[in-house]
Amino acid sequence: MMFSQKRNIVIAIGSLCLLISSCGDNKQFSEPLPETVDFNFHIRPILVQNCYLCHGPDASGRKAELRLDTFEGATALLKEGGQAIAPGKPSKSQLIYRINHEAEDMVMPPPDSNYKLTEREKALLEKWIDQGAEWKSHWAFIKPETEIAHNDNNAIDSLIDTRIRQKGLVMSSQADKNTLVRRVSYLLTGLPPSPEDVQHFITDTSKDAYENMVDRYLNSTGYGERWARHWMDLIRYAETKGHEFDYPIVGAYKYRDYLIRAFNKDVPYDQLLKEHLAGDLLKKARVNKEIGVSESPIGTAFYVMGEGKHSPVDIKKEEADRIDNMIDVTSKTFQGLTVSCAKCHDHKFDPISAADYYALYGIMESTRFAPIADVPITTQQTAKEIQDLNLYMRKIVADSWTEKGVQGIIASGALQKKNLSQDTSFIIIGDFRNSDFDGWITNGLAFGKRTTLGNPLLDKTSGKLLGLDEGRASSKTLGTGVLGSLQSPNFILDKDYIGVRARGMHSTIRIIIDNFQLIQDPIYGELEQQINSKAWNNYVFDISPWKGHKAYIEILPGGYKGHHYSLPEDAFIETQYAVAYDAEWPVEMKRPISGKSIEKEHWATLDLSAGLVNGLNQRLAEGKLPSKFPELTTALDSSHQLIKNIKGGSFFYAITDGFGINSPVFNRGDHNDLLEGDIPRRFLSALPLGNVPFTSKGSGRLELAEAMLNEDNPLTARVMVNRIWHHLFGKGIVETVDNFGLQGKLPSHPDLLDYLAITFQKEGWSIKKMVRSIVTSETFKRSTARNEELTNKDPNNIYLASFPVRRLEAEAIRDGVLAVSGSLDSTMYGPPVKTYLTEFMQGRGRPNQSGPMDGAGRRSIYQEVRRNFLEPMMVTFDRPIPFSTFGNRNVTNVPAQSLTLMNDPFIVQQAQIMAEKLLDQKELTFDQKIEWIYMRTFSRKPNPEEISKAKQFIGGLQKMESTETDSESEILIWKDFCHSIFNLKEFIYLI
């Protein structure tokens, strides 16, 4: 033990000896007042931070009926006379009078608010009013403008350099080639460059050497893995639900793989946005021909990545919390706005009302969760062929029988409509004994587009037509084991029982109340029943405890075990009807109900009513209609052959569209206190199209996507290009990347942000093009070196006269360790590698099995993300806990990070592997061994001083290892040296 501790001390000392670091003083400095005071960049921030809490957009909290967030409110006559702001007249402006007052009961902000204006802020307000108090909309709500051509290759540098010159700063020189290749490799792929890549770039003297190097990394598979992980921070990616039992999110990894493919293929951002918000609703899905699947619906899986409680007492509140999280993530990710702040009242700072919030609430409430089949395109094509064959078979019969027989049935009274009694003790929720689904919706392939009513039934031996099938919803239209669901419209539970007439095997009927999915005992177990009988049965659900709640019925083959959906090959379910009642199963439902009138019959395809089918079957049994159809036997055989080719495929949990719900406003956010009147589903009122109600019968998610992508929306492009800039420079042009609202930071380079946003749109929303244009700029290529003057004038490097020193993210550190040790497995995609469980990772929901310590050598993006059992190394190095949008990770510097690099068994293991691979190369001299290590870890050769220090360090280790055999001693020595390298700042920083 003592020996091990001593070795660690030596490693730490060695690391310190090899480390070269620099730091600068963060001195405060102030600037003179600007010649022209700008409302957005000088005045509004003062008002937001000091005044809006009491005099802002939220009417419920507004004091003295004074509103300072609008020009009209700020210049209106006050009760006591005068104006808060009198343009051009600071001496007559009550605002100036009050902020300079000395009396505690008169000064603003009041002392108990703990806000106090600085002398500079007071001077700015006075000068602004003196100059006329020009008012502007918040900068983020003004459409971007630029006079620079979008294909101007020097635009970025020109705009950056102009600000540098204005501030009197001196730009750093360009970084050396070793630094640049390491910087580009890590920022574009999250991996260090190989020694071969470094050497290739160093020796390439062509004028396009840098651009070619950039393109090589942009086109590598690692690019998609790197940038997909960035995006996963935004949508709180996880593979489990968290809370008590950490239940799985089925197929979450399919969404991760979807992202990697999308970034590698440079799918345009506007397409990605539409796929995320409404990929299941697009008229033409994006098809991946290489793997043969529709990509678009997978994007919607981001909605289901939130947390989930397994037995909340108040499921309406659970729904409200879940939808609030969906709104929060959606608005921050795509619009950079904190819309969820308007849940309980109008936003305190931004022009977002509670009505805006509940307009979005209705969209999310109209969206349903369900397992979705990852159906190959070939299967979809086969399903279409089977449906066409079924239509062909019905047409053959219809052509032979003609409509004369129909008239005879009508004349004989066989099609009399049976009127149900006026008994109000039951309500028909759905009746599938006619040809349609009675207003219910289907998802997936299983149930097809209609019921079985009118399908020809053949004797397989003789080929004789036995009759037309009676109506029922059946998941066997394409055979058993095919995924799909049948869902009712929403209804309010006002009866004691729901009954469903059904039969099937390994299937499920669920009553979904308030969109609650994690149905189980002890509270909600009775809301789900397993169907395992091929005989027709009445399945009864006691829903009396939930009267007054919103609900819908879901019928689907397969089922859930531990909330993990599975679909056996022989699973199927069929149903005739669903009914709600109070006391006894309604007898009337035993009688078939005539559906359509004769005017609505479609004879040519046998799309007929139940009464007409019954009449035709009677005529057929009496021998009054032809029953020999040789063509049907051939068609049926073809259909059976095609059914054999239907593959069930795998699943992922995502969303489907429900029925449009307009939500009322919850008074103070209380789901039990609803204000009168429903808010139409729409976009945010402060943005273009924000006051246009959505007209779709479903959720309106596609209309939401289209509104976000409206050419006049100032936010969508700005937010995304700012995220790209942030990931490349470590700080966005708007530092608060998830908040472009009034409490967010002002852009450091507003003209540049507008130029990038407009260019992004004009160049087809290409993320790769935007990355390339930024990475190939001179601004990006600058050295991190800073002299004292630059440090004093721009301590936070706002103006980018030098490239910012950046610490690598958790994933890049771990993946870098694997890469330099030669342990990295570059296999892409697939189920995640199980989390390695230490003895300290205990608690409910703990997996039965631990994953390997090295994560099977796979990149960090392929490691399982379990909410209750997050990887310690990832958390230590600031990967965010996935509960909301985190576009800007914290970058901390805490002892746990050094301790992890020093003591983590994974790091020690990889140091050992690296040492063994080094010593396999017997021909290397000592200096060459050090060079071998440095090229892999730092992408450069060591200088003479570093080699000298390495010799001293190795010499000290040799004395400590004198008790070991020569071979064991040498491995231990070089392992410790490699371990010390992993602990250097240069290894985990881009400098």
PDB file of N, CA and C in Angstrom, residues 2-3 10 24 143 155 158 229 267 309 337 351 416 433 455 505 509 531 535 672 698 737 817 826 844 870 912 924 942:
ATOM      1  N   MET A   2       1.882   1.275   0.912  1.00  0.00           N
ATOM      2  CA  MET A   2       2.771   2.431   0.991  1.00  0.00           C
ATOM      3  C   MET A   2       3.516   2.631  -0.318  1.00  0.00           C
ATOM      4  N   PHE A   3       3.917   1.490  -0.927  1.00  0.00           N
ATOM      5  CA  PHE A   3       4.667   1.565  -2.183  1.00  0.00           C
ATOM      6  C   PHE A   3       3.810   2.183  -3.280  1.00  0.00           C
ATOM      7  N   VAL A  10       5.053  10.156  -6.859  1.00  0.00           N
ATOM      8  CA  VAL A  10       6.080  10.406  -7.865  1.00  0.00           C
ATOM      9  C   VAL A  10       5.441  10.786  -9.201  1.00  0.00           C
ATOM     10  N   GLY A  24      -3.288  34.498 -16.338  1.00  0.00           N
ATOM     11  CA  GLY A  24      -3.262  35.953 -16.397  1.00  0.00           C
ATOM     12  C   GLY A  24      -4.145  36.552 -15.343  1.00  0.00           C
ATOM     13  N   LYS A 143     -35.239  40.692 -37.283  1.00  0.00           N
ATOM     14  CA  LYS A 143     -34.751  39.800 -38.336  1.00  0.00           C
ATOM     15  C   LYS A 143     -33.299  40.124 -38.688  1.00  0.00           C
ATOM     16  N   ALA A 155     -15.415  37.125 -44.669  1.00  0.00           N
ATOM     17  CA  ALA A 155     -16.382  37.862 -43.854  1.00  0.00           C
ATOM     18  C   ALA A 155     -16.149  37.676 -42.364  1.00  0.00           C
ATOM     19  N   SER A 158     -13.035  39.538 -41.271  1.00  0.00           N
ATOM     20  CA  SER A 158     -13.230  40.984 -41.396  1.00  0.00           C
ATOM     21  C   SER A 158     -14.032  41.535 -40.226  1.00  0.00           C
ATOM     22  N   ARG A 229     -23.118  13.954 -30.070  1.00  0.00           N
ATOM     23  CA  ARG A 229     -23.040  14.053 -28.614  1.00  0.00           C
ATOM     24  C   ARG A 229     -23.352  15.478 -28.152  1.00  0.00           C
ATOM     25  N   VAL A 267     -27.326  16.223 -43.113  1.00  0.00           N
ATOM     26  CA  VAL A 267     -28.747  16.483 -43.344  1.00  0.00           C
ATOM     27  C   VAL A 267     -29.015  17.942 -42.990  1.00  0.00           C
ATOM     28  N   LYS A 309     -41.942   9.019 -13.603  1.00  0.00           N
ATOM     29  CA  LYS A 309     -42.220   8.355 -12.323  1.00  0.00           C
ATOM     30  C   LYS A 309     -43.066   7.118 -12.565  1.00  0.00           C
ATOM     31  N   LEU A 337     -35.203  30.155 -26.119  1.00  0.00           N
ATOM     32  CA  LEU A 337     -36.092  30.931 -25.248  1.00  0.00           C
ATOM     33  C   LEU A 337     -36.546  30.087 -24.066  1.00  0.00           C
ATOM     34  N   PRO A 351     -41.195  38.791 -23.865  1.00  0.00           N
ATOM     35  CA  PRO A 351     -42.577  38.971 -24.341  1.00  0.00           C
ATOM     36  C   PRO A 351     -43.260  37.628 -24.625  1.00  0.00           C
ATOM     37  N   GLN A 416     -82.185  -3.404 -43.086  1.00  0.00           N
ATOM     38  CA  GLN A 416     -82.853  -2.465 -42.193  1.00  0.00           C
ATOM     39  C   GLN A 416     -81.892  -2.026 -41.092  1.00  0.00           C
ATOM     40  N   ARG A 433     -67.201  -3.259 -36.374  1.00  0.00           N
ATOM     41  CA  ARG A 433     -67.905  -4.280 -37.145  1.00  0.00           C
ATOM     42  C   ARG A 433     -68.338  -3.751 -38.500  1.00  0.00           C
ATOM     43  N   ASN A 455     -63.737  -8.803 -46.568  1.00  0.00           N
ATOM     44  CA  ASN A 455     -62.625  -9.560 -47.133  1.00  0.00           C
ATOM     45  C   ASN A 455     -63.115 -10.953 -47.553  1.00  0.00           C
ATOM     46  N   MET A 505     -53.422 -13.220 -28.796  1.00  0.00           N
ATOM     47  CA  MET A 505     -52.344 -13.907 -28.082  1.00  0.00           C
ATOM     48  C   MET A 505     -51.199 -12.925 -27.846  1.00  0.00           C
ATOM     49  N   ILE A 509     -54.331  -4.602 -23.967  1.00  0.00           N
ATOM     50  CA  ILE A 509     -55.263  -3.482 -24.023  1.00  0.00           C
ATOM     51  C   ILE A 509     -54.921  -2.575 -22.851  1.00  0.00           C
ATOM     52  N   ILE A 531     -53.876 -10.049 -23.188  1.00  0.00           N
ATOM     53  CA  ILE A 531     -54.828 -10.856 -23.953  1.00  0.00           C
ATOM     54  C   ILE A 531     -54.118 -12.125 -24.406  1.00  0.00           C
ATOM     55  N   ALA A 535     -60.246 -17.176 -28.178  1.00  0.00           N
ATOM     56  CA  ALA A 535     -61.711 -17.083 -28.140  1.00  0.00           C
ATOM     57  C   ALA A 535     -62.112 -15.657 -27.779  1.00  0.00           C
ATOM     58  N   ASN A 672     -55.106  21.979 -11.223  1.00  0.00           N
ATOM     59  CA  ASN A 672     -56.459  21.797 -10.672  1.00  0.00           C
ATOM     60  C   ASN A 672     -57.281  23.086 -10.693  1.00  0.00           C
ATOM     61  N   GLY A 698     -54.922  17.094 -35.680  1.00  0.00           N
ATOM     62  CA  GLY A 698     -54.013  16.448 -34.733  1.00  0.00           C
ATOM     63  C   GLY A 698     -53.321  17.471 -33.852  1.00  0.00           C
ATOM     64  N   VAL A 737     -26.206  30.317 -24.632  1.00  0.00           N
ATOM     65  CA  VAL A 737     -26.617  29.689 -25.887  1.00  0.00           C
ATOM     66  C   VAL A 737     -28.060  29.196 -25.853  1.00  0.00           C
ATOM     67  N   VAL A 817      -7.905   8.921 -24.295  1.00  0.00           N
ATOM     68  CA  VAL A 817      -7.119   7.914 -23.580  1.00  0.00           C
ATOM     69  C   VAL A 817      -7.139   6.592 -24.336  1.00  0.00           C
ATOM     70  N   SER A 826     -13.428   1.215 -33.011  1.00  0.00           N
ATOM     71  CA  SER A 826     -14.137   2.207 -33.823  1.00  0.00           C
ATOM     72  C   SER A 826     -15.473   1.712 -34.360  1.00  0.00           C
ATOM     73  N   ARG A 844     -31.936   1.200  -5.901  1.00  0.00           N
ATOM     74  CA  ARG A 844     -32.998   0.568  -6.690  1.00  0.00           C
ATOM     75  C   ARG A 844     -32.787   0.831  -8.170  1.00  0.00           C
ATOM     76  N   LEU A 870     -25.154   7.136 -13.475  1.00  0.00           N
ATOM     77  CA  LEU A 870     -24.327   7.845 -14.455  1.00  0.00           C
ATOM     78  C   LEU A 870     -22.852   7.512 -14.237  1.00  0.00           C
ATOM     79  N   GLN A 912      -1.210   1.071 -18.651  1.00  0.00           N
ATOM     80  CA  GLN A 912      -0.523  -0.223 -18.750  1.00  0.00           C
ATOM     81  C   GLN A 912      -0.521  -0.719 -20.192  1.00  0.00           C
ATOM     82  N   LEU A 924      13.238   0.842 -30.529  1.00  0.00           N
ATOM     83  CA  LEU A 924      13.210   2.256 -30.174  1.00  0.00           C
ATOM     84  C   LEU A 924      14.242   2.586 -29.099  1.00  0.00           C
ATOM     85  N   PRO A 942       8.677  15.931 -28.360  1.00  0.00           N
ATOM     86  CA  PRO A 942       9.139  16.588 -27.132  1.00  0.00           C
ATOM     87  C   PRO A 942      10.347  17.468 -27.430  1.00  0.00           C
TER      88      PRO A 942
END
